[in-house]
XYZ file of C-alpha atoms in Angstrom:
690
model
C -108.585 -25.483 39.168
C -109.938 -24.589 35.742
C -113.844 -25.543 35.105
C -114.620 -27.350 32.020
C -118.516 -27.688 31.960
C -119.696 -29.943 29.300
C -121.907 -28.858 26.551
C -124.679 -31.420 27.945
C -124.533 -29.906 31.440
C -125.249 -26.307 29.929
C -127.910 -27.411 27.591
C -129.688 -29.411 30.485
C -129.531 -26.432 32.641
C -131.000 -24.048 29.886
C -133.731 -26.689 29.083
C -134.728 -26.872 32.558
C -135.894 -23.082 32.399
C -139.713 -22.700 31.847
C -140.960 -21.292 28.808
C -141.777 -17.598 28.871
C -145.500 -16.401 29.398
C -147.129 -15.909 26.107
C -150.373 -14.021 25.057
C -153.014 -14.081 22.413
C -154.958 -11.852 20.466
C -157.252 -12.057 17.505
C -157.383 -10.142 14.277
C -159.598 -8.877 12.815
C -160.198 -7.028 16.196
C -163.577 -7.769 17.738
C -163.684 -11.365 16.393
C -162.092 -13.092 19.697
C -165.876 -13.778 21.026
C -167.819 -13.057 17.480
C -168.528 -14.914 14.591
C -166.909 -13.830 11.497
C -169.655 -12.581 8.661
C -168.739 -14.881 6.335
C -166.473 -18.054 5.223
C -163.963 -19.285 2.894
C -162.048 -22.493 2.010
C -158.651 -20.463 1.850
C -156.004 -20.820 2.951
C -156.191 -24.290 4.757
C -159.453 -25.738 3.042
C -157.833 -25.722 -0.357
C -156.331 -29.214 -0.201
C -153.458 -30.536 -2.488
C -154.400 -28.285 -5.378
C -151.774 -25.636 -4.900
C -152.390 -22.118 -3.375
C -150.392 -18.986 -2.864
C -152.430 -17.014 -0.110
C -151.668 -13.484 1.520
C -153.855 -11.712 4.118
C -152.717 -8.116 5.043
C -154.134 -7.076 8.302
C -154.248 -3.247 9.062
C -152.015 -2.408 12.084
C -155.102 -0.998 13.964
C -156.062 -4.558 14.649
C -153.164 -4.766 17.014
C -153.147 -0.988 18.461
C -156.676 -1.084 19.278
C -156.252 -4.209 21.460
C -153.418 -2.583 23.306
C -150.378 -3.560 21.437
C -148.606 -0.305 20.872
C -145.229 -1.441 20.713
C -142.876 -4.450 19.171
C -144.178 -7.944 19.822
C -142.447 -11.436 19.120
C -145.106 -13.449 17.142
C -144.527 -17.119 17.785
C -147.445 -18.712 16.284
C -150.844 -18.609 14.584
C -154.121 -20.483 14.748
C -156.956 -20.487 12.311
C -160.678 -21.677 13.147
C -163.520 -23.261 11.055
C -166.533 -21.504 10.342
C -169.438 -21.864 12.829
C -170.893 -25.363 12.909
C -168.277 -26.862 10.798
C -166.513 -29.637 11.982
C -162.668 -30.352 11.428
C -161.672 -33.960 10.130
C -157.939 -35.163 11.148
C -156.169 -33.732 8.046
C -152.682 -33.166 6.697
C -150.627 -31.594 4.074
C -148.196 -34.316 3.871
C -145.498 -32.796 1.713
C -145.299 -29.553 3.703
C -146.334 -25.862 3.610
C -144.751 -22.508 4.238
C -146.000 -19.663 6.462
C -144.071 -16.434 6.042
C -144.712 -13.020 7.865
C -143.713 -9.511 7.025
C -144.545 -5.881 7.331
C -146.237 -5.015 4.274
C -144.783 -1.805 2.417
C -148.377 -1.350 1.267
C -151.546 -0.425 2.888
C -154.094 -3.323 3.247
C -156.422 -1.335 1.251
C -153.831 -0.844 -1.633
C -152.525 -4.578 -1.736
C -151.256 -5.533 -5.123
C -151.920 -8.450 -7.444
C -148.208 -8.947 -7.421
C -147.310 -10.895 -4.295
C -143.651 -9.512 -4.013
C -144.926 -5.935 -3.720
C -146.870 -7.045 -0.408
C -143.663 -8.385 1.106
C -141.864 -6.178 3.326
C -138.262 -6.250 3.753
C -138.523 -8.144 7.074
C -139.935 -11.094 5.250
C -139.461 -14.050 7.422
C -140.130 -17.800 6.976
C -141.453 -18.658 10.303
C -142.575 -22.356 9.697
C -141.625 -24.626 6.768
C -143.073 -28.178 7.022
C -145.776 -30.545 7.442
C -149.093 -28.955 8.664
C -151.548 -31.090 10.301
C -154.770 -30.962 12.573
C -156.760 -33.088 14.670
C -160.522 -33.847 14.589
C -162.820 -30.907 16.353
C -166.597 -31.390 16.630
C -168.939 -28.815 14.818
C -170.358 -26.263 17.234
C -172.132 -22.788 16.778
C -169.373 -20.071 16.314
C -167.199 -18.848 17.209
C -165.630 -22.278 16.822
C -162.334 -22.910 18.681
C -159.080 -22.378 16.783
C -158.564 -25.930 15.815
C -155.521 -25.447 13.220
C -152.483 -24.356 14.722
C -148.862 -23.415 13.048
C -146.210 -22.892 15.913
C -143.357 -21.307 14.603
C -139.968 -22.569 14.144
C -138.533 -18.848 13.838
C -140.308 -15.913 15.553
C -141.311 -12.901 13.866
C -140.736 -9.308 15.531
C -143.745 -7.147 14.255
C -143.954 -3.497 15.260
C -147.573 -1.900 14.388
C -146.205 1.525 14.141
C -143.985 0.177 11.128
C -147.097 -0.984 8.835
C -149.746 -3.539 8.202
C -148.963 -7.268 8.794
C -148.861 -9.519 5.961
C -149.354 -13.254 6.686
C -148.314 -15.579 3.609
C -149.363 -19.211 3.344
C -147.780 -21.087 0.436
C -149.439 -24.565 0.012
C -147.645 -26.580 -2.950
C -149.337 -29.113 -5.045
C -149.206 -32.235 -3.036
C -151.076 -35.059 -1.372
C -153.550 -34.109 1.099
C -155.152 -36.379 3.591
C -158.344 -35.395 5.164
C -161.052 -32.911 4.384
C -160.700 -29.147 3.751
C -162.692 -26.943 5.920
C -164.304 -23.779 5.387
C -162.717 -21.024 7.458
C -164.117 -18.060 9.336
C -163.921 -14.900 7.697
C -164.923 -11.128 8.399
C -165.882 -9.107 5.686
C -167.726 -6.114 6.831
C -166.415 -2.739 5.445
C -164.842 -0.631 8.129
C -164.419 -3.644 10.320
C -162.596 -6.272 8.271
C -159.512 -3.599 7.372
C -157.796 -6.319 5.572
C -157.344 -7.560 1.975
C -156.407 -11.211 0.478
C -154.201 -11.873 -2.364
C -154.568 -15.294 -3.695
C -153.360 -17.590 -6.569
C -155.183 -20.932 -6.900
C -156.018 -21.869 -10.408
C -152.575 -22.439 -12.353
C -150.600 -22.376 -9.287
C -147.517 -21.861 -9.123
C -147.477 -19.408 -11.945
C -149.852 -16.451 -12.775
C -150.981 -13.179 -11.325
C -152.763 -12.980 -7.838
C -156.529 -11.927 -7.129
C -157.167 -9.090 -4.738
C -160.227 -9.189 -2.581
C -160.681 -6.256 -0.254
C -162.432 -6.375 3.102
C -161.632 -10.050 3.584
C -159.995 -10.965 6.726
C -159.381 -14.359 7.789
C -159.823 -14.778 11.604
C -156.666 -15.731 13.142
C -155.326 -16.055 16.596
C -151.978 -14.508 17.183
C -149.881 -16.003 19.930
C -147.032 -13.387 20.975
C -144.888 -12.135 23.648
C -143.905 -8.595 24.493
C -140.668 -7.604 22.864
C -138.175 -5.547 24.724
C -137.098 -1.974 22.978
C -134.954 -3.669 20.569
C -133.465 -0.485 19.875
C -130.017 -1.880 20.560
C -127.164 -2.004 17.757
C -126.543 -5.385 16.392
C -124.653 -6.960 13.490
C -120.982 -7.871 13.404
C -119.714 -4.093 13.545
C -121.983 -3.228 16.503
C -119.566 -1.461 18.803
C -116.787 -1.323 16.264
C -114.059 1.290 16.026
C -114.387 3.421 13.168
C -113.149 6.834 11.565
C -115.728 9.389 10.242
C -115.901 12.688 8.720
C -119.128 14.988 9.736
C -121.244 16.806 7.324
C -120.506 20.440 8.637
C -117.896 19.517 10.738
C -118.204 19.780 14.694
C -117.594 22.569 16.798
C -114.092 23.575 16.725
C -113.389 21.217 13.760
C -113.622 21.257 10.090
C -115.503 19.184 7.457
C -112.630 17.050 6.405
C -111.517 16.435 9.992
C -111.032 12.523 10.745
C -112.567 11.888 13.679
C -112.359 8.451 15.758
C -114.978 6.195 17.556
C -113.080 3.695 19.659
C -114.165 0.107 20.581
C -117.268 -0.187 22.554
C -120.387 1.819 23.763
C -119.214 4.481 25.965
C -121.031 7.291 24.587
C -117.724 9.170 24.535
C -117.553 11.949 22.103
C -115.648 11.190 18.977
C -112.152 12.597 18.903
C -110.129 13.974 16.342
C -106.944 12.390 15.206
C -103.961 14.588 16.120
C -103.237 17.408 13.594
C -99.976 15.778 12.563
C -98.384 15.548 9.007
C -97.795 11.750 9.726
C -101.653 11.062 10.624
C -104.203 10.174 8.049
C -106.128 13.117 8.506
C -107.334 14.563 5.329
C -108.194 17.909 6.814
C -104.454 18.323 7.690
C -103.142 17.052 4.349
C -105.567 19.375 2.267
C -104.621 22.546 4.151
C -100.918 22.121 3.146
C -102.394 22.351 -0.457
C -104.429 25.506 -0.372
C -107.682 23.835 0.453
C -110.309 26.601 0.661
C -112.536 27.562 3.633
C -115.615 26.002 3.031
C -114.454 23.086 0.923
C -116.964 20.151 1.533
C -115.656 16.706 1.385
C -118.225 13.969 0.683
C -116.260 10.770 1.490
C -112.988 9.196 1.874
C -111.481 5.827 1.291
C -107.867 4.482 1.830
C -108.177 2.349 -0.949
C -108.549 -0.919 1.325
C -112.297 -1.409 0.697
C -113.042 -4.685 -0.754
C -115.827 -4.931 -3.479
C -116.937 -8.493 -3.596
C -118.528 -8.449 -7.183
C -117.714 -9.697 -10.733
C -116.836 -7.704 -13.628
C -120.598 -7.167 -14.058
C -121.342 -5.799 -10.738
C -123.151 -9.136 -9.511
C -121.984 -10.048 -6.013
C -119.354 -12.827 -5.827
C -118.332 -14.045 -2.264
C -115.774 -16.476 -2.231
C -116.530 -19.700 -0.320
C -114.218 -19.136 2.644
C -115.249 -15.489 3.264
C -117.893 -13.066 4.029
C -118.636 -9.770 3.517
C -120.510 -6.560 4.361
C -121.383 -3.079 3.278
C -121.360 -0.346 6.022
C -123.191 2.530 5.052
C -124.855 6.104 6.241
C -127.981 7.807 4.867
C -128.773 11.648 4.798
C -131.189 13.070 7.226
C -134.937 12.622 6.549
C -134.579 9.272 5.366
C -137.497 6.920 5.948
C -136.516 3.393 5.438
C -138.888 0.767 3.738
C -141.857 -0.388 6.135
C -140.562 -2.699 8.786
C -137.026 -2.432 8.578
C -134.218 -1.357 10.810
C -133.856 1.859 9.024
C -137.557 2.680 9.522
C -137.094 2.113 13.310
C -134.193 4.500 13.454
C -135.880 7.021 11.429
C -138.729 6.851 14.042
C -136.034 7.049 16.555
C -134.697 10.249 15.146
C -131.062 11.093 13.957
C -130.963 8.406 11.247
C -128.327 10.614 9.450
C -126.232 10.355 12.304
C -126.107 6.436 12.496
C -124.304 3.637 10.750
C -125.893 0.517 9.233
C -124.536 -2.801 8.061
C -125.569 -5.306 5.507
C -124.404 -8.935 5.160
C -123.684 -9.956 1.594
C -125.675 -13.020 0.391
C -123.486 -15.931 -0.694
C -121.043 -15.130 2.650
C -119.905 -17.855 4.597
C -122.013 -16.943 7.511
C -124.965 -18.346 9.302
C -127.991 -18.162 7.069
C -130.199 -16.258 9.167
C -128.184 -13.220 9.233
C -127.468 -12.999 5.330
C -128.966 -10.258 3.572
C -129.733 -8.315 6.770
C -129.393 -4.783 7.680
C -128.704 -3.594 11.236
C -127.895 -0.454 12.912
C -124.235 -0.857 13.845
C -123.771 2.437 15.689
C -126.379 4.762 16.753
C -125.622 8.599 17.006
C -125.123 8.723 20.871
C -122.595 5.527 20.502
C -120.691 7.410 17.774
C -120.625 10.415 20.098
C -122.190 12.600 17.733
C -124.424 15.785 18.761
C -128.392 15.675 17.667
C -128.539 16.757 13.896
C -125.076 15.731 13.114
C -124.661 13.935 9.801
C -122.253 11.025 9.079
C -120.696 12.084 5.899
C -117.845 9.527 5.149
C -116.911 6.566 6.973
C -113.650 4.238 6.922
C -112.999 1.320 9.178
C -109.424 0.426 8.291
C -108.021 3.897 9.462
C -108.339 3.072 12.933
C -109.431 -0.938 13.041
C -107.288 -2.620 15.833
C -105.113 0.277 16.157
C -103.656 2.033 19.167
C -107.049 3.691 19.978
C -105.765 4.611 23.630
C -103.684 7.571 22.779
C -104.170 8.197 19.098
C -100.865 10.062 18.994
C -99.125 7.582 16.560
C -100.064 5.050 14.031
C -99.367 1.426 15.377
C -96.202 0.019 14.128
C -96.964 -2.072 10.987
C -99.615 0.134 9.800
C -97.730 0.406 6.446
C -98.123 -3.320 5.864
C -101.688 -2.992 6.579
C -102.676 -0.646 3.873
C -100.588 -2.533 1.344
C -97.535 -1.770 -0.602
C -95.073 1.118 -0.170
C -97.758 3.761 -1.000
C -100.332 5.327 1.290
C -103.406 6.804 -0.399
C -106.539 8.864 0.727
C -109.098 8.875 -2.163
C -111.963 11.400 -1.439
C -114.611 13.701 -3.230
C -115.697 16.920 -2.972
C -119.353 18.311 -3.268
C -120.678 19.806 -6.489
C -121.630 22.886 -4.515
C -117.884 23.528 -3.388
C -116.189 22.016 -6.221
C -115.390 25.207 -7.962
C -113.496 26.439 -4.840
C -110.941 23.628 -5.687
C -107.350 25.035 -6.858
C -107.134 24.528 -10.531
C -103.999 22.388 -9.927
C -105.824 19.785 -8.260
C -107.923 19.107 -11.424
C -104.574 19.067 -13.601
C -104.944 22.815 -14.838
C -106.826 21.556 -17.886
C -109.997 23.347 -19.031
C -110.780 19.858 -20.842
C -111.168 18.487 -17.197
C -113.430 20.950 -15.616
C -114.318 20.873 -11.772
C -117.021 18.295 -10.735
C -118.213 16.757 -7.685
C -117.876 13.275 -9.757
C -114.500 13.453 -9.859
C -112.489 11.332 -7.554
C -109.392 12.810 -6.101
C -106.552 11.422 -4.231
C -103.323 12.355 -2.001
C -100.473 9.959 -1.384
C -97.048 9.543 0.381
C -94.598 6.712 -0.236
C -93.652 6.089 3.442
C -95.350 6.186 6.805
C -93.472 9.037 7.862
C -93.143 10.853 4.509
C -94.957 14.075 3.379
C -98.542 13.845 1.519
C -98.297 14.841 -2.093
C -100.627 17.328 -3.645
C -104.185 16.313 -4.727
C -104.566 14.830 -8.025
C -107.575 13.166 -9.984
C -107.980 9.486 -9.716
C -110.963 8.859 -11.838
C -112.623 11.902 -13.992
C -116.694 11.723 -14.171
C -116.674 10.888 -17.598
C -114.200 7.881 -17.022
C -117.088 6.740 -14.580
C -119.966 7.084 -17.375
C -121.421 10.075 -15.306
C -122.150 13.726 -15.915
C -120.308 16.704 -14.814
C -123.330 17.611 -12.820
C -123.429 14.402 -10.716
C -122.181 14.430 -7.083
C -120.302 11.574 -5.463
C -121.079 11.293 -2.038
C -120.357 7.705 -1.058
C -116.949 5.877 -2.059
C -115.350 2.546 -1.690
C -112.252 1.977 -3.409
C -110.593 -1.443 -3.886
C -107.454 -0.915 -5.377
C -105.977 -4.417 -5.294
C -108.894 -5.704 -7.205
C -109.475 -2.482 -9.289
C -113.050 -2.350 -8.297
C -115.098 0.926 -7.053
C -118.442 1.223 -5.446
C -120.021 4.695 -4.976
C -123.257 6.669 -4.542
C -124.526 9.841 -6.057
C -126.569 12.478 -4.408
C -130.117 12.188 -5.100
C -131.961 9.175 -6.235
C -131.780 9.795 -10.052
C -129.273 7.126 -10.104
C -129.002 3.842 -8.419
C -127.523 4.389 -4.906
C -124.945 1.520 -5.148
C -122.930 2.094 -8.558
C -120.206 -0.377 -9.313
C -117.304 0.073 -11.716
C -114.747 -2.389 -12.960
C -111.590 -0.204 -13.389
C -109.560 -2.895 -14.944
C -111.526 -2.142 -18.289
C -110.932 1.191 -19.500
C -114.185 3.368 -20.147
C -116.504 0.981 -17.972
C -119.658 2.998 -17.274
C -121.079 2.492 -13.701
C -123.640 -0.012 -13.179
C -125.794 -1.035 -10.084
C -124.659 -3.419 -7.786
C -126.720 -6.404 -7.856
C -127.504 -9.709 -5.993
C -126.924 -13.295 -7.430
C -130.475 -13.058 -8.547
C -130.248 -9.709 -10.320
C -132.073 -7.517 -7.728
C -130.080 -4.200 -7.201
C -128.632 -4.123 -3.633
C -130.064 -0.853 -3.398
C -133.554 -2.388 -3.332
C -132.509 -5.144 -0.667
C -131.066 -2.845 2.071
C -134.448 -1.681 3.394
C -134.054 1.989 2.245
C -136.942 4.055 1.441
C -137.390 4.877 -2.417
C -136.250 8.443 -2.065
C -133.473 7.436 0.793
C -130.270 9.137 -0.238
C -127.042 6.830 0.659
C -124.399 9.293 2.075
C -121.306 7.135 2.841
C -120.199 3.688 1.863
C -117.344 1.284 3.442
C -117.156 -2.214 2.293
C -115.456 -4.872 4.077
C -114.503 -8.503 3.482
C -112.310 -10.873 5.935
C -111.435 -13.564 3.605
C -110.651 -16.603 5.596
C -109.629 -14.387 8.781
C -111.328 -16.065 11.640
C -110.680 -19.593 10.120
C -106.993 -19.007 9.240
C -103.761 -19.334 11.039
C -102.096 -16.196 12.166
C -99.095 -14.947 9.992
C -96.137 -13.293 11.715
C -96.705 -10.242 13.992
C -97.998 -7.182 12.425
C -99.449 -8.936 9.539
C -102.959 -9.824 9.412
C -104.308 -12.935 7.614
C -104.134 -12.451 3.989
C -102.736 -8.886 4.611
C -106.380 -7.736 5.616
C -106.591 -5.407 8.468
C -110.564 -5.968 8.820
C -110.081 -9.898 8.851
C -107.669 -10.008 11.629
C -109.690 -7.551 13.952
C -113.323 -8.498 13.469
C -114.933 -11.469 14.783
C -116.986 -13.760 12.582
C -120.535 -14.882 13.946
C -120.844 -18.732 13.849
C -123.714 -21.157 14.620
C -125.287 -21.338 17.740
C -125.105 -24.221 20.009
C -128.701 -24.021 21.231
C -130.506 -23.634 18.039
C -130.960 -19.863 16.525
C -129.344 -17.150 18.825
C -131.769 -14.264 19.650
C -129.252 -11.722 20.694
C -126.066 -10.183 19.457
C -122.363 -10.498 20.180
C -119.080 -9.070 18.539
C -115.531 -8.914 19.190
C -112.642 -6.770 18.042
C -108.931 -6.683 18.304
C -107.333 -3.800 20.122
C -103.587 -2.767 20.415
C -102.432 -0.609 23.528
C -99.075 0.015 24.065
C -97.646 -3.140 22.277
C -100.253 -5.306 24.009
C -103.106 -7.253 21.911
C -106.431 -7.588 23.380
C -109.727 -8.668 21.988
C -112.973 -6.931 23.292
C -116.060 -9.036 23.251
C -119.285 -7.547 23.485
C -122.906 -8.807 24.276
C -125.694 -6.460 23.347
C -129.356 -7.318 24.156
C -130.865 -9.873 26.619
C -133.797 -12.387 26.475
C -135.976 -10.759 23.996
C -139.090 -12.487 25.575
C -139.497 -10.855 28.973
C -138.972 -7.194 28.694
C -136.623 -5.191 30.974
C -136.298 -7.541 33.709
C -133.193 -8.221 36.275
C -130.889 -11.121 34.709
C -127.404 -12.389 34.516
C -124.944 -13.200 31.635
C -121.753 -15.530 31.450
C -119.045 -15.729 28.741
C -117.512 -19.057 27.689
C -114.946 -19.481 25.360
C -114.120 -22.665 23.143
C -110.735 -23.597 21.266
C -110.990 -24.263 17.625
C -113.651 -26.906 16.773
C -113.635 -28.373 20.417
C -116.698 -27.651 22.158
C -115.327 -27.810 25.781
C -116.564 -24.632 27.491
C -113.807 -22.572 29.326
C -115.662 -19.989 31.491
C -114.124 -16.566 31.285
C -114.598 -13.605 32.967
C -117.005 -12.744 35.960
C -120.738 -13.480 35.832
C -122.104 -10.114 35.017
C -125.691 -8.754 35.946
C -128.041 -6.717 33.793
C -128.598 -3.171 34.213
C -132.347 -2.415 33.903
C -132.204 0.979 33.325
C -129.031 1.212 30.832
C -127.606 4.208 29.265
C -127.170 2.372 26.164
C -130.153 0.161 24.820
C -129.276 -3.325 25.062
C -127.355 -2.824 28.162
C -123.790 -4.145 26.492
C -121.659 -6.111 28.408
C -117.738 -6.258 27.858
C -115.085 -8.735 28.368
C -111.370 -7.977 27.299
C -109.303 -10.943 26.518
C -105.785 -10.239 26.621
C -103.222 -12.232 24.257
C -99.795 -12.051 25.180
C -97.447 -13.103 22.517
C -96.163 -16.285 24.335
C -99.802 -17.276 25.003
C -100.505 -21.159 24.347
C -103.332 -20.433 22.339
C -101.756 -17.984 19.886
C -102.318 -19.104 16.272
C -105.370 -20.757 17.274
C -108.815 -19.789 16.680
C -111.279 -19.338 19.689
C -114.872 -18.586 20.017
C -116.495 -16.251 22.384
C -119.903 -17.632 23.463
C -122.391 -15.119 25.745
C -125.415 -16.669 27.381
C -127.943 -14.582 29.409
C -130.938 -15.255 31.713
C -133.534 -13.666 33.435
C -133.570 -13.625 37.299
C -136.875 -15.793 37.295
C -135.135 -18.488 34.884
C -138.298 -17.965 32.402
C -136.163 -17.013 29.336
C -132.645 -17.738 28.317
C -130.805 -16.307 25.339
C -127.690 -17.436 23.596
C -125.787 -14.920 21.701
C -124.327 -15.334 18.356
C -121.043 -16.980 18.861
C -118.060 -14.829 17.762
C -115.139 -16.539 16.126
C -111.776 -14.818 16.276
C -107.887 -15.693 15.069
C -105.606 -14.859 18.119
C-alpha cells in the first residue's frame, strides 16, 4: 500500500523538534561585562525622524572570541547606556536591518553607503521594531532592544569585516528614544559608523571612526558550507581544460557526468561524428600548440534586450555559468572569495541566477559554486578554459560512444555548428585559410571562428570566421576567452582577457556593426559588478542557459524537449518551500541510458545549524499542484566524514515511456534532520517535467 502522509502531519513532526542551541557574543570584544566609553542615540534612539545607519566592525571582534570559522547570525540586541531606562517604544511603520561582509576595512569606511555593502548583503529583518520597559541600572545594562532575524546571515570573519545596517524611515514613533551604549577608545573600538540623519533619505553619509555601538550577536556555528550549490550543482557538462590534461590536448572535449562521484573527466571518443573540436580541427591542419579559448554550440540563450539589459520572459528563468582564471580573489564575503581561500578557484564552475527570473526570490542574483575541481575530476592547478552544458545535458553519459538519438533536433535545424576562439598568443599559428586568406582580415584572438556540418553523421567543414574583431567593436589586440553564442536570437555574450574591458560584453548581432556593450541588470548595474568577482578577476569561460517554461510545460513528443530547449527539459527548477525558506540545496537532471530515461535528484548539505552530526534524509514527491506527499526511495543516513563536502545524496527516478505520470510535472522534496531532532532542514524543492 502506498503511503500518502499529509502535509500537516509532516509539518507537525518538524515543528515538534526543539530549536538548535544558540550562542551569544558581544561586539566590540571586551564589552560583554564592561560599560562602553561613551553613548549615542543612534540607531534606535533617533525616533521617527528618519535615519540610515551603518556600523562596520573589525573581524577581530569575532576571531579574538573564538569565532574563527563561519557562523549563522540569527539575531541582534542593543543595550541602553548605563543608568538609562527603556520606555516601552515602537517604530510603528517598521524598520529594516541588513547585514553584509564589507568590501572595505572598517578604518576605510566610505561616506557612500553602497561602497560599504558587501555582495552578500542580506535583509535579515523588515518590520515593526518594539521593546518593552527596562529600569535604569549602572552599566553595563541588559540588552533590552532585540531584533530576532527573519532571515539568518552566514558570516565568515576570514572574509572581511561585518557591516550592520539599520534603516529607520520617517514614521510615527511611539515611546522614548534611548541613549545607547557605545565604545570609542582607539585601538579597542575597531569600528566605524556611517550615518545619514538630517535630510534623510537623500544626501551623503557622515563617517565617524573609532565608534562601535555595543551589540550582542546571537549565532550558531555553521557547518563547513563548502558544498556546491545552485541549480547546476552536480550537472553533467562538457569542458575544455587550459593546457590540456595528460595524454590530451587543449581543444579536447572532456565530459563530467551527472553527480558527485569525483571520477576524472573523460574524453569524448575521438570520432569524426562527435562534437569534439580537437578531432575536427586536426582534420583541417590545426597546428601543434594551438590554444582554444572557449566554445559554444550556438545553443546559449542570452536573455537581454537590444541594449544589453537583462530581459527574462515572465515564464522563464535563466542563469550564467562561468569560470575564472587561477588567481581570482572574489569580492569579500562572496562564494568566489570562499573558493579562492579553498584553492583551485580556476578549476571550479560558478552559476549566477538572473534577476527577474521566475524563481524563488531568495535565490535571485546569487552566485554559487556549482562544481569544484574535485567534482569535475580535474587535477590541482588545472584551469577550466571552456564550458558548454548542451553538449551532454541529458545525453547517454554512460558510454559516450554515440550521441543520443534525437541530438540533431536538440541543437536546432539541420546544421550543427561549433563556435570557438583561439588565444592571441597562438592566433598567428592558425592556417591562413581559416581567416579567409585575406590580408584585410588579419589573425586575431578577438575573431570568432566556427566549424559546421549539415547532418549528425556528416563530415565537418573547414573553420571559417563567424565574426571579425572589428565587427564586434573590438581591437585586433583584444583576446576573447569566454564565449556564449545565441544563434536563435542573434545575440552574443563574451569576455576578453584582462580587465581593461567589462567582463560580460553583449552584442546584438541583428544590427550590423553593433559594438559590444556591458551586459547590465534592470537597474543599469553591470552584471560584472554583481556576480561577486574581485576587481582584477578575469572571467575565463561563459555558458548561458534559459529553460523557457520547461518544468511547467507539457512534454512534447519523445526526443523533442519543451520549446526545443535541451536545457529546459533536462534541468529541474527550484520552487518555494513548504516549511518556510529552505536552507539546503537540491537539484535534478534528466539522464538517458540505453533508451531509458531517468531523473537523478540530488540533495547536498544538511541542517546547517548543528555542524557535522549524524542525521537522516528522506525524499518525497508531489505531482502537479497537489501537495500530497509520496515518499520515494529509502531513508538515507548521513556520512559524517564524506569525501564530497555536503555529503550529497542521490535518488534516481526511472521514467518508463508508458508511466502514468508522463507529461506531468513532479516536484522532488528532500528533508533532512539530525539524529537528536534538534535541527530540521528542507531542501529547495525541484520541479521537473517528466
